[in-house]
PDB file of C-alpha atoms in Angstrom:
ATOM      1  CA  UNK T  24     -20.589   4.214  23.230  1.00 55.00           C
ATOM      2  CA  UNK T  25     -18.233   4.856  26.187  1.00 61.00           C
ATOM      3  CA  UNK T  26     -17.588   8.477  27.126  1.00 66.00           C
ATOM      4  CA  UNK T  27     -14.528   9.936  25.400  1.00 69.00           C
ATOM      5  CA  UNK T  28     -13.109  10.604  28.881  1.00 78.00           C
ATOM      6  CA  UNK T  29     -12.572   6.862  29.251  1.00 85.00           C
ATOM      7  CA  UNK T  30     -10.614   6.638  25.994  1.00 94.00           C
ATOM      8  CA  UNK T  31      -6.905   5.846  26.102  1.00 96.00           C
ATOM      9  CA  UNK T  32      -5.441   9.116  27.380  1.00 96.00           C
ATOM     10  CA  UNK T  33      -1.980   9.012  25.690  1.00 97.00           C
ATOM     11  CA  UNK T  34      -3.553   8.294  22.287  1.00 97.00           C
ATOM     12  CA  UNK T  35      -6.093  11.096  22.750  1.00 97.00           C
ATOM     13  CA  UNK T  36      -3.342  13.560  23.700  1.00 97.00           C
ATOM     14  CA  UNK T  37      -1.274  12.417  20.730  1.00 98.00           C
ATOM     15  CA  UNK T  38      -4.261  12.963  18.422  1.00 97.00           C
ATOM     16  CA  UNK T  39      -4.639  16.486  19.831  1.00 97.00           C
ATOM     17  CA  UNK T  40      -0.944  17.156  19.226  1.00 98.00           C
ATOM     18  CA  UNK T  41      -1.271  15.900  15.658  1.00 98.00           C
ATOM     19  CA  UNK T  42      -4.260  18.198  15.091  1.00 98.00           C
ATOM     20  CA  UNK T  43      -2.025  21.106  16.129  1.00 98.00           C
ATOM     21  CA  UNK T  44       0.737  19.738  13.881  1.00 98.00           C
ATOM     22  CA  UNK T  45      -1.688  19.627  10.961  1.00 98.00           C
ATOM     23  CA  UNK T  46      -2.384  23.335  11.458  1.00 98.00           C
ATOM     24  CA  UNK T  47       1.340  24.129  11.698  1.00 97.00           C
ATOM     25  CA  UNK T  48       2.024  22.116   8.546  1.00 97.00           C
ATOM     26  CA  UNK T  49      -0.841  23.864   6.798  1.00 97.00           C
ATOM     27  CA  UNK T  50       0.754  27.212   7.606  1.00 97.00           C
ATOM     28  CA  UNK T  51       4.055  25.815   6.356  1.00 96.00           C
ATOM     29  CA  UNK T  52       2.404  24.943   3.045  1.00 96.00           C
ATOM     30  CA  UNK T  53       1.291  28.559   2.705  1.00 96.00           C
ATOM     31  CA  UNK T  54       4.495  30.369   3.713  1.00 96.00           C
ATOM     32  CA  UNK T  55       7.292  27.950   2.801  1.00 95.00           C
ATOM     33  CA  UNK T  56       7.810  27.567  -0.942  1.00 94.00           C
ATOM     34  CA  UNK T  57      10.446  24.839  -0.734  1.00 94.00           C
ATOM     35  CA  UNK T  58       9.838  21.731  -2.850  1.00 92.00           C
ATOM     36  CA  UNK T  59      11.319  18.309  -2.096  1.00 89.00           C
ATOM     37  CA  UNK T  60      11.015  15.242  -4.344  1.00 84.00           C
ATOM     38  CA  UNK T  61       8.446  17.050  -6.471  1.00 84.00           C
ATOM     39  CA  UNK T  62       6.148  17.995  -3.589  1.00 89.00           C
ATOM     40  CA  UNK T  63       5.761  20.967  -1.230  1.00 93.00           C
ATOM     41  CA  UNK T  64       8.087  20.215   1.664  1.00 95.00           C
ATOM     42  CA  UNK T  65       5.396  20.537   4.364  1.00 96.00           C
ATOM     43  CA  UNK T  66       2.955  18.267   2.548  1.00 95.00           C
ATOM     44  CA  UNK T  67       4.314  15.044   4.088  1.00 94.00           C
ATOM     45  CA  UNK T  68       3.998  16.140   7.754  1.00 96.00           C
ATOM     46  CA  UNK T  69       0.538  17.535   6.974  1.00 97.00           C
ATOM     47  CA  UNK T  70      -0.670  14.212   5.538  1.00 95.00           C
ATOM     48  CA  UNK T  71       0.893  12.199   8.342  1.00 96.00           C
ATOM     49  CA  UNK T  72      -0.588  14.467  11.014  1.00 97.00           C
ATOM     50  CA  UNK T  73      -4.118  14.223   9.629  1.00 96.00           C
ATOM     51  CA  UNK T  74      -3.812  10.447   9.242  1.00 95.00           C
ATOM     52  CA  UNK T  75      -2.474  10.050  12.785  1.00 97.00           C
ATOM     53  CA  UNK T  76      -5.419  12.007  14.219  1.00 97.00           C
ATOM     54  CA  UNK T  77      -7.880   9.496  12.752  1.00 95.00           C
ATOM     55  CA  UNK T  78      -5.726   6.462  13.558  1.00 96.00           C
ATOM     56  CA  UNK T  79      -5.047   7.420  17.183  1.00 97.00           C
ATOM     57  CA  UNK T  80      -8.655   8.336  17.988  1.00 96.00           C
ATOM     58  CA  UNK T  81      -9.947   5.072  16.497  1.00 95.00           C
ATOM     59  CA  UNK T  82      -7.542   3.006  18.595  1.00 96.00           C
ATOM     60  CA  UNK T  83      -8.238   5.103  21.711  1.00 96.00           C
ATOM     61  CA  UNK T  84     -11.943   4.283  21.382  1.00 95.00           C
ATOM     62  CA  UNK T  85     -11.419   0.613  20.553  1.00 95.00           C
ATOM     63  CA  UNK T  86      -9.329   0.108  23.687  1.00 96.00           C
ATOM     64  CA  UNK T  87     -12.407   0.951  25.792  1.00 95.00           C
ATOM     65  CA  UNK T  88     -14.107  -2.143  24.352  1.00 94.00           C
ATOM     66  CA  UNK T  89     -11.618  -4.593  25.840  1.00 94.00           C
ATOM     67  CA  UNK T  90     -13.081  -6.955  28.430  1.00 91.00           C
ATOM     68  CA  UNK T  91      -9.842  -8.865  29.034  1.00 92.00           C
ATOM     69  CA  UNK T  92      -6.227  -7.755  28.976  1.00 94.00           C
ATOM     70  CA  UNK T  93      -7.018  -4.100  29.657  1.00 95.00           C
ATOM     71  CA  UNK T  94      -3.604  -3.439  31.183  1.00 96.00           C
ATOM     72  CA  UNK T  95      -1.852  -5.051  28.223  1.00 97.00           C
ATOM     73  CA  UNK T  96      -4.043  -2.989  25.912  1.00 97.00           C
ATOM     74  CA  UNK T  97      -3.150   0.215  27.753  1.00 97.00           C
ATOM     75  CA  UNK T  98       0.555  -0.490  27.341  1.00 97.00           C
ATOM     76  CA  UNK T  99       0.104  -1.449  23.685  1.00 97.00           C
ATOM     77  CA  UNK T 100      -1.725   1.840  23.069  1.00 97.00           C
ATOM     78  CA  UNK T 101       1.056   3.728  24.839  1.00 98.00           C
ATOM     79  CA  UNK T 102       3.686   1.978  22.711  1.00 97.00           C
ATOM     80  CA  UNK T 103       1.766   2.987  19.571  1.00 97.00           C
ATOM     81  CA  UNK T 104       1.666   6.566  20.867  1.00 98.00           C
ATOM     82  CA  UNK T 105       5.398   6.807  21.606  1.00 98.00           C
ATOM     83  CA  UNK T 106       6.470   5.150  18.354  1.00 97.00           C
ATOM     84  CA  UNK T 107       4.122   7.348  16.292  1.00 97.00           C
ATOM     85  CA  UNK T 108       5.375  10.463  18.066  1.00 97.00           C
ATOM     86  CA  UNK T 109       8.980   9.469  17.350  1.00 97.00           C
ATOM     87  CA  UNK T 110       8.206   8.900  13.674  1.00 97.00           C
ATOM     88  CA  UNK T 111       6.484  12.262  13.396  1.00 97.00           C
ATOM     89  CA  UNK T 112       9.382  13.990  15.171  1.00 97.00           C
ATOM     90  CA  UNK T 113      11.860  12.596  12.628  1.00 97.00           C
ATOM     91  CA  UNK T 114       9.671  13.597   9.684  1.00 96.00           C
ATOM     92  CA  UNK T 115       9.328  17.147  11.023  1.00 97.00           C
ATOM     93  CA  UNK T 116      13.033  17.458  11.858  1.00 96.00           C
ATOM     94  CA  UNK T 117      13.964  16.458   8.319  1.00 96.00           C
ATOM     95  CA  UNK T 118      11.535  19.003   6.889  1.00 96.00           C
ATOM     96  CA  UNK T 119      13.175  21.717   8.976  1.00 96.00           C
ATOM     97  CA  UNK T 120      16.579  20.550   7.683  1.00 95.00           C
ATOM     98  CA  UNK T 121      15.261  20.514   4.111  1.00 95.00           C
ATOM     99  CA  UNK T 122      16.005  16.808   3.751  1.00 94.00           C
ATOM    100  CA  UNK T 123      14.012  13.728   2.766  1.00 92.00           C
ATOM    101  CA  UNK T 124      12.797  11.678   5.695  1.00 92.00           C
ATOM    102  CA  UNK T 125      11.936   8.513   3.750  1.00 92.00           C
ATOM    103  CA  UNK T 126      14.471   6.375   1.820  1.00 91.00           C
ATOM    104  CA  UNK T 127      17.282   8.842   2.597  1.00 91.00           C
ATOM    105  CA  UNK T 128      20.765   7.279   2.622  1.00 93.00           C
ATOM    106  CA  UNK T 129      22.637  10.409   1.509  1.00 92.00           C
ATOM    107  CA  UNK T 130      24.680  10.719   4.727  1.00 94.00           C
ATOM    108  CA  UNK T 131      25.279   8.409   7.706  1.00 94.00           C
ATOM    109  CA  UNK T 132      23.112  10.705   9.849  1.00 95.00           C
ATOM    110  CA  UNK T 133      20.228  10.662   7.357  1.00 94.00           C
ATOM    111  CA  UNK T 134      20.544   6.891   7.071  1.00 94.00           C
ATOM    112  CA  UNK T 135      20.400   6.483  10.852  1.00 96.00           C
ATOM    113  CA  UNK T 136      17.273   8.640  11.010  1.00 95.00           C
ATOM    114  CA  UNK T 137      15.574   6.569   8.321  1.00 95.00           C
ATOM    115  CA  UNK T 138      16.576   3.366  10.105  1.00 94.00           C
ATOM    116  CA  UNK T 139      15.111   4.779  13.325  1.00 96.00           C
ATOM    117  CA  UNK T 140      11.883   5.521  11.452  1.00 94.00           C
ATOM    118  CA  UNK T 141      11.790   1.925  10.282  1.00 93.00           C
ATOM    119  CA  UNK T 142      12.078   0.760  13.878  1.00 96.00           C
ATOM    120  CA  UNK T 143       9.273   3.071  15.014  1.00 96.00           C
ATOM    121  CA  UNK T 144       6.991   1.787  12.256  1.00 94.00           C
ATOM    122  CA  UNK T 145       7.724  -1.832  13.192  1.00 95.00           C
ATOM    123  CA  UNK T 146       6.985  -1.072  16.847  1.00 97.00           C
ATOM    124  CA  UNK T 147       3.767   0.772  15.908  1.00 96.00           C
ATOM    125  CA  UNK T 148       2.657  -2.202  13.787  1.00 96.00           C
ATOM    126  CA  UNK T 149       3.405  -4.649  16.596  1.00 96.00           C
ATOM    127  CA  UNK T 150       1.504  -2.546  19.141  1.00 96.00           C
ATOM    128  CA  UNK T 151      -1.514  -2.425  16.830  1.00 96.00           C
ATOM    129  CA  UNK T 152      -1.296  -6.204  16.345  1.00 96.00           C
ATOM    130  CA  UNK T 153      -1.446  -6.715  20.124  1.00 97.00           C
ATOM    131  CA  UNK T 154      -4.574  -4.536  20.278  1.00 96.00           C
ATOM    132  CA  UNK T 155      -6.096  -6.508  17.389  1.00 95.00           C
ATOM    133  CA  UNK T 156      -5.544  -9.812  19.214  1.00 96.00           C
ATOM    134  CA  UNK T 157      -7.071  -8.392  22.391  1.00 96.00           C
ATOM    135  CA  UNK T 158     -10.096  -7.203  20.399  1.00 95.00           C
ATOM    136  CA  UNK T 159     -10.523 -10.750  19.080  1.00 93.00           C
ATOM    137  CA  UNK T 160     -10.844 -11.922  22.686  1.00 92.00           C
ATOM    138  CA  UNK T 161     -13.151  -9.099  23.769  1.00 94.00           C
ATOM    139  CA  UNK T 162     -16.818  -9.814  24.418  1.00 93.00           C
ATOM    140  CA  UNK T 163     -18.579  -7.345  22.126  1.00 92.00           C
ATOM    141  CA  UNK T 164     -22.319  -7.944  22.360  1.00 91.00           C
ATOM    142  CA  UNK T 165     -23.336  -6.693  18.926  1.00 93.00           C
ATOM    143  CA  UNK T 166     -21.948  -9.138  16.371  1.00 95.00           C
ATOM    144  CA  UNK T 167     -21.977  -6.581  13.554  1.00 96.00           C
ATOM    145  CA  UNK T 168     -19.990  -4.144  15.702  1.00 95.00           C
ATOM    146  CA  UNK T 169     -17.525  -6.877  16.637  1.00 96.00           C
ATOM    147  CA  UNK T 170     -17.019  -7.717  12.972  1.00 96.00           C
ATOM    148  CA  UNK T 171     -16.614  -4.076  11.904  1.00 96.00           C
ATOM    149  CA  UNK T 172     -14.005  -3.414  14.600  1.00 96.00           C
ATOM    150  CA  UNK T 173     -12.040  -6.626  14.191  1.00 96.00           C
ATOM    151  CA  UNK T 174     -11.994  -6.648  10.406  1.00 97.00           C
ATOM    152  CA  UNK T 175     -11.159  -2.942  10.393  1.00 96.00           C
ATOM    153  CA  UNK T 176      -8.108  -3.338  12.599  1.00 96.00           C
ATOM    154  CA  UNK T 177      -6.802  -6.409  10.768  1.00 97.00           C
ATOM    155  CA  UNK T 178      -7.211  -4.819   7.326  1.00 97.00           C
ATOM    156  CA  UNK T 179      -5.435  -1.762   8.756  1.00 96.00           C
ATOM    157  CA  UNK T 180      -2.538  -4.010   9.771  1.00 96.00           C
ATOM    158  CA  UNK T 181      -2.311  -5.320   6.205  1.00 97.00           C
ATOM    159  CA  UNK T 182      -2.380  -1.751   4.873  1.00 96.00           C
ATOM    160  CA  UNK T 183       0.342  -0.691   7.289  1.00 95.00           C
ATOM    161  CA  UNK T 184       2.412  -3.728   6.332  1.00 95.00           C
ATOM    162  CA  UNK T 185       2.373  -2.651   2.682  1.00 95.00           C
ATOM    163  CA  UNK T 186       4.530   0.273   3.800  1.00 92.00           C
ATOM    164  CA  UNK T 187       7.445  -2.132   4.280  1.00 92.00           C
ATOM    165  CA  UNK T 188       7.413  -2.865   0.527  1.00 93.00           C
ATOM    166  CA  UNK T 189       8.334   0.766  -0.123  1.00 94.00           C
ATOM    167  CA  UNK T 190      11.622   0.429   1.750  1.00 92.00           C
ATOM    168  CA  UNK T 191      12.968  -2.224  -0.643  1.00 91.00           C
ATOM    169  CA  UNK T 192      15.253  -1.172  -3.524  1.00 90.00           C
ATOM    170  CA  UNK T 193      13.352  -0.715  -6.769  1.00 89.00           C
ATOM    171  CA  UNK T 194      14.320  -2.764  -9.855  1.00 89.00           C
ATOM    172  CA  UNK T 195      15.837   0.402 -11.324  1.00 87.00           C
ATOM    173  CA  UNK T 196      17.924   0.972  -8.200  1.00 87.00           C
ATOM    174  CA  UNK T 197      19.100  -2.645  -8.238  1.00 88.00           C
ATOM    175  CA  UNK T 198      19.967  -2.389 -11.933  1.00 86.00           C
ATOM    176  CA  UNK T 199      22.103   0.696 -11.254  1.00 84.00           C
ATOM    177  CA  UNK T 200      24.234  -1.505  -8.995  1.00 79.00           C
ATOM    178  CA  UNK T 201      25.287   1.210  -6.548  1.00 79.00           C
ATOM    179  CA  UNK T 202      23.160   0.391  -3.512  1.00 84.00           C
ATOM    180  CA  UNK T 203      26.132   0.831  -1.166  1.00 82.00           C
ATOM    181  CA  UNK T 204      26.580   4.445  -2.243  1.00 83.00           C
ATOM    182  CA  UNK T 205      23.069   5.449  -3.404  1.00 85.00           C
ATOM    183  CA  UNK T 206      21.494   8.505  -1.792  1.00 89.00           C
ATOM    184  CA  UNK T 207      17.988   7.050  -2.077  1.00 90.00           C
ATOM    185  CA  UNK T 208      16.963   3.401  -1.603  1.00 91.00           C
ATOM    186  CA  UNK T 209      13.284   2.553  -1.841  1.00 92.00           C
ATOM    187  CA  UNK T 210      10.363   4.470  -3.328  1.00 93.00           C
ATOM    188  CA  UNK T 211       6.655   5.143  -3.140  1.00 92.00           C
ATOM    189  CA  UNK T 212       6.198   4.748  -6.882  1.00 94.00           C
ATOM    190  CA  UNK T 213       6.495   1.603  -9.007  1.00 95.00           C
ATOM    191  CA  UNK T 214       7.799   1.779 -12.550  1.00 93.00           C
ATOM    192  CA  UNK T 215       8.470   5.531 -12.444  1.00 93.00           C
ATOM    193  CA  UNK T 216      10.692   7.736 -10.272  1.00 90.00           C
ATOM    194  CA  UNK T 217       9.232   9.418  -7.207  1.00 89.00           C
ATOM    195  CA  UNK T 218       8.433  13.099  -7.661  1.00 86.00           C
ATOM    196  CA  UNK T 219       6.813  12.845 -11.095  1.00 88.00           C
ATOM    197  CA  UNK T 220       3.324  14.011 -12.129  1.00 91.00           C
ATOM    198  CA  UNK T 221       0.862  13.398  -9.335  1.00 90.00           C
ATOM    199  CA  UNK T 222      -2.752  13.814  -8.281  1.00 91.00           C
ATOM    200  CA  UNK T 223      -3.771  16.928  -6.364  1.00 88.00           C
ATOM    201  CA  UNK T 224      -4.211  16.590  -2.586  1.00 85.00           C
ATOM    202  CA  UNK T 225      -2.994  12.980  -2.383  1.00 89.00           C
ATOM    203  CA  UNK T 226       0.259  13.331  -4.316  1.00 89.00           C
ATOM    204  CA  UNK T 227      -0.198   9.835  -5.790  1.00 94.00           C
ATOM    205  CA  UNK T 228       1.522   9.174  -9.103  1.00 94.00           C
ATOM    206  CA  UNK T 229      -0.475   9.635 -12.307  1.00 95.00           C
ATOM    207  CA  UNK T 230       2.098   7.928 -14.539  1.00 95.00           C
ATOM    208  CA  UNK T 231       2.949   4.738 -12.603  1.00 95.00           C
ATOM    209  CA  UNK T 232       2.011   2.562  -9.667  1.00 96.00           C
ATOM    210  CA  UNK T 233       1.975   4.007  -6.171  1.00 96.00           C
ATOM    211  CA  UNK T 234       2.168   1.825  -3.061  1.00 96.00           C
ATOM    212  CA  UNK T 235       0.844   4.658  -0.910  1.00 96.00           C
ATOM    213  CA  UNK T 236      -2.627   3.922  -2.284  1.00 97.00           C
ATOM    214  CA  UNK T 237      -3.127   0.419  -0.779  1.00 97.00           C
ATOM    215  CA  UNK T 238      -1.203   1.631   2.284  1.00 96.00           C
ATOM    216  CA  UNK T 239      -3.672   4.502   2.779  1.00 95.00           C
ATOM    217  CA  UNK T 240      -6.832   2.584   1.867  1.00 97.00           C
ATOM    218  CA  UNK T 241      -5.890  -0.343   4.081  1.00 97.00           C
ATOM    219  CA  UNK T 242      -4.930   1.673   7.151  1.00 95.00           C
ATOM    220  CA  UNK T 243      -8.162   3.644   7.161  1.00 95.00           C
ATOM    221  CA  UNK T 244     -10.347   0.544   7.314  1.00 96.00           C
ATOM    222  CA  UNK T 245      -9.801   1.128  11.038  1.00 94.00           C
ATOM    223  CA  UNK T 246     -12.187   4.089  10.859  1.00 95.00           C
ATOM    224  CA  UNK T 247     -14.314   3.479   7.771  1.00 96.00           C
ATOM    225  CA  UNK T 248     -15.801   0.081   8.615  1.00 96.00           C
ATOM    226  CA  UNK T 249     -16.974   1.108  12.117  1.00 96.00           C
ATOM    227  CA  UNK T 250     -18.290   4.368  10.624  1.00 96.00           C
ATOM    228  CA  UNK T 251     -20.268   2.367   8.071  1.00 96.00           C
ATOM    229  CA  UNK T 252     -21.874   0.411  10.887  1.00 95.00           C
ATOM    230  CA  UNK T 253     -22.748   3.633  12.717  1.00 94.00           C
ATOM    231  CA  UNK T 254     -24.374   4.882   9.511  1.00 96.00           C
ATOM    232  CA  UNK T 255     -26.456   1.693   9.261  1.00 95.00           C
ATOM    233  CA  UNK T 256     -27.615   2.123  12.857  1.00 94.00           C
ATOM    234  CA  UNK T 257     -28.454   5.788  12.227  1.00 94.00           C
ATOM    235  CA  UNK T 258     -30.509   4.833   9.144  1.00 95.00           C
ATOM    236  CA  UNK T 259     -32.415   2.063  10.927  1.00 93.00           C
ATOM    237  CA  UNK T 260     -35.343   4.326  12.020  1.00 93.00           C
ATOM    238  CA  UNK T 261     -35.942   5.210   8.365  1.00 93.00           C
ATOM    239  CA  UNK T 262     -35.299   1.718   6.945  1.00 93.00           C
ATOM    240  CA  UNK T 263     -36.763  -0.819   9.381  1.00 92.00           C
ATOM    241  CA  UNK T 264     -34.890  -3.749   7.865  1.00 93.00           C
ATOM    242  CA  UNK T 265     -31.633  -2.216   9.088  1.00 94.00           C
ATOM    243  CA  UNK T 266     -33.009  -2.453  12.612  1.00 92.00           C
ATOM    244  CA  UNK T 267     -32.511  -6.208  12.488  1.00 94.00           C
ATOM    245  CA  UNK T 268     -29.034  -6.982  13.922  1.00 94.00           C
ATOM    246  CA  UNK T 269     -28.806 -10.032  11.640  1.00 95.00           C
ATOM    247  CA  UNK T 270     -29.193  -7.837   8.566  1.00 96.00           C
ATOM    248  CA  UNK T 271     -26.530  -5.452   9.825  1.00 96.00           C
ATOM    249  CA  UNK T 272     -24.210  -8.394  10.440  1.00 97.00           C
ATOM    250  CA  UNK T 273     -24.712  -9.685   6.908  1.00 97.00           C
ATOM    251  CA  UNK T 274     -24.109  -6.207   5.464  1.00 97.00           C
ATOM    252  CA  UNK T 275     -20.903  -5.844   7.469  1.00 97.00           C
ATOM    253  CA  UNK T 276     -19.739  -9.246   6.200  1.00 98.00           C
ATOM    254  CA  UNK T 277     -20.221  -7.974   2.653  1.00 98.00           C
ATOM    255  CA  UNK T 278     -18.579  -4.635   3.415  1.00 98.00           C
ATOM    256  CA  UNK T 279     -15.564  -6.211   5.125  1.00 98.00           C
ATOM    257  CA  UNK T 280     -15.006  -8.642   2.270  1.00 98.00           C
ATOM    258  CA  UNK T 281     -15.415  -5.894  -0.323  1.00 98.00           C
ATOM    259  CA  UNK T 282     -13.027  -3.574   1.536  1.00 98.00           C
ATOM    260  CA  UNK T 283     -10.356  -6.276   1.780  1.00 98.00           C
ATOM    261  CA  UNK T 284     -10.805  -6.996  -1.936  1.00 98.00           C
ATOM    262  CA  UNK T 285     -10.384  -3.290  -2.785  1.00 98.00           C
ATOM    263  CA  UNK T 286      -7.108  -3.197  -0.845  1.00 98.00           C
ATOM    264  CA  UNK T 287      -5.918  -6.278  -2.732  1.00 98.00           C
ATOM    265  CA  UNK T 288      -7.024  -4.751  -6.059  1.00 98.00           C
ATOM    266  CA  UNK T 289      -5.244  -1.409  -5.644  1.00 98.00           C
ATOM    267  CA  UNK T 290      -2.137  -3.196  -4.306  1.00 98.00           C
ATOM    268  CA  UNK T 291      -2.113  -5.467  -7.376  1.00 98.00           C
ATOM    269  CA  UNK T 292      -2.554  -2.453  -9.626  1.00 98.00           C
ATOM    270  CA  UNK T 293       0.255  -0.525  -7.937  1.00 97.00           C
ATOM    271  CA  UNK T 294       2.691  -3.459  -8.008  1.00 96.00           C
ATOM    272  CA  UNK T 295       2.154  -3.716 -11.786  1.00 96.00           C
ATOM    273  CA  UNK T 296       3.321  -0.106 -12.139  1.00 95.00           C
ATOM    274  CA  UNK T 297      -0.117   1.148 -13.105  1.00 97.00           C
ATOM    275  CA  UNK T 298      -1.577   4.495 -12.083  1.00 96.00           C
ATOM    276  CA  UNK T 299      -4.841   4.454 -10.163  1.00 96.00           C
ATOM    277  CA  UNK T 300      -6.485   6.734 -12.728  1.00 95.00           C
ATOM    278  CA  UNK T 301      -5.245   4.812 -15.782  1.00 96.00           C
ATOM    279  CA  UNK T 302      -6.440   1.235 -15.224  1.00 96.00           C
ATOM    280  CA  UNK T 303      -5.960  -1.380 -17.917  1.00 97.00           C
ATOM    281  CA  UNK T 304      -8.472  -3.984 -19.064  1.00 97.00           C
ATOM    282  CA  UNK T 305      -7.463  -6.514 -16.395  1.00 97.00           C
ATOM    283  CA  UNK T 306      -7.927  -3.975 -13.610  1.00 97.00           C
ATOM    284  CA  UNK T 307     -11.288  -2.811 -14.984  1.00 98.00           C
ATOM    285  CA  UNK T 308     -12.471  -6.404 -15.277  1.00 98.00           C
ATOM    286  CA  UNK T 309     -11.450  -7.198 -11.699  1.00 98.00           C
ATOM    287  CA  UNK T 310     -13.089  -3.998 -10.456  1.00 98.00           C
ATOM    288  CA  UNK T 311     -16.299  -4.814 -12.339  1.00 98.00           C
ATOM    289  CA  UNK T 312     -16.429  -8.324 -10.870  1.00 98.00           C
ATOM    290  CA  UNK T 313     -15.832  -6.901  -7.394  1.00 98.00           C
ATOM    291  CA  UNK T 314     -18.589  -4.321  -7.873  1.00 98.00           C
ATOM    292  CA  UNK T 315     -21.015  -6.973  -9.119  1.00 98.00           C
ATOM    293  CA  UNK T 316     -20.193  -9.322  -6.242  1.00 98.00           C
ATOM    294  CA  UNK T 317     -20.634  -6.507  -3.720  1.00 98.00           C
ATOM    295  CA  UNK T 318     -23.982  -5.498  -5.219  1.00 98.00           C
ATOM    296  CA  UNK T 319     -25.192  -9.117  -5.210  1.00 97.00           C
ATOM    297  CA  UNK T 320     -23.997  -9.584  -1.646  1.00 97.00           C
ATOM    298  CA  UNK T 321     -25.732  -6.404  -0.526  1.00 97.00           C
ATOM    299  CA  UNK T 322     -28.971  -7.464  -2.189  1.00 96.00           C
ATOM    300  CA  UNK T 323     -28.802 -10.871  -0.518  1.00 96.00           C
ATOM    301  CA  UNK T 324     -28.009  -9.302   2.854  1.00 95.00           C
ATOM    302  CA  UNK T 325     -31.049  -7.031   2.643  1.00 93.00           C
ATOM    303  CA  UNK T 326     -33.491  -9.792   1.779  1.00 89.00           C
ATOM    304  CA  UNK T 327     -36.059 -10.493   4.524  1.00 80.00           C
ATOM    305  CA  UNK T 328     -34.970 -13.098   7.035  1.00 70.00           C
ATOM    306  CA  UNK T 329     -37.598 -15.867   7.221  1.00 68.00           C
ATOM    307  CA  UNK T 330     -39.280 -16.341  10.571  1.00 60.00           C
ATOM    308  CA  UNK T 331     -39.581 -19.968  11.584  1.00 55.00           C
ATOM    309  CA  UNK T 332     -42.561 -20.630  13.817  1.00 54.00           C
ATOM    310  CA  UNK T 333     -42.508 -23.262  16.496  1.00 52.00           C
ATOM    311  CA  UNK T 334     -45.191 -25.959  16.825  1.00 55.00           C
ATOM    312  CA  UNK T 335     -46.529 -24.236  19.951  1.00 57.00           C
ATOM    313  CA  UNK T 336     -46.960 -20.937  18.132  1.00 55.00           C
ATOM    314  CA  UNK T 337     -48.824 -22.629  15.258  1.00 46.00           C
ATOM    315  CA  UNK T 338     -51.160 -24.388  17.729  1.00 54.00           C
ATOM    316  CA  UNK T 339     -51.864 -21.096  19.495  1.00 56.00           C
ATOM    317  CA  UNK T 340     -52.761 -19.439  16.192  1.00 49.00           C
ATOM    318  CA  UNK T 341     -55.175 -22.289  15.298  1.00 49.00           C
ATOM    319  CA  UNK T 342     -56.852 -22.099  18.690  1.00 57.00           C
ATOM    320  CA  UNK T 343     -57.292 -18.341  18.515  1.00 52.00           C
TER     321      UNK T 343
END
């Protein structure tokens, strides 16, 4: 793995700034008792800061793997950095003002800030897409590593794209018929208002669907799939079969397919207005089929790979 000193410097510095922001937000959670939309007001910048640390560091490392288009990759990484920093600045400024950052149309100023956030997210997504395309063209020697990185970044793009669904008016908001004057347009939750009963730590709804779940799960494929590969490599000395690069490739094919299916499953569940922790029969059936397919795929991937001997090798063995 390349030295961290060769990682994309702006993204690394941004990750460091977000680590500091996570600490500041953590202090805010302890000393500031304000609540906004049913959640502690500093919870949103805390979650975003922690997520940005992981996202920025993963991209900063992946950019060192480029063999072509390095300059384009550097600029794409810088664009991601600037757009992410702008988004985080707006979120933090709105917390200080005691206002919602997302879906806020209460005043022209709040609406302009939310529109600006939408632009930063679109720019961030586009910058990540450019990096994904460059990674497709990169010559990564280990095929399992290439698959883990490429599938991770493309699933992350899908997860990030789910965020755009949250900005659309909900059926309830459309039915109210006052979109021109509404204070809030868009929502995290599906089927229930934002700010209702929620899970600890994540804040995801326990009474309805929540689009933040596929958004979160999808975006963090960027880190989790490469980390899974690193775990397989680390376990190889203890499980010799994992030392075979073909086995690792087959396992990563299974893992990538399973991860994409999980994102699709939780997105489908959320769009039906169903809480993650209260699945219905259809969701449980789909999850069971996915689990069975993943187990079967893993078993098949771990089966010994037959060794085909050449005619020369057979002749040598007979002559020995």
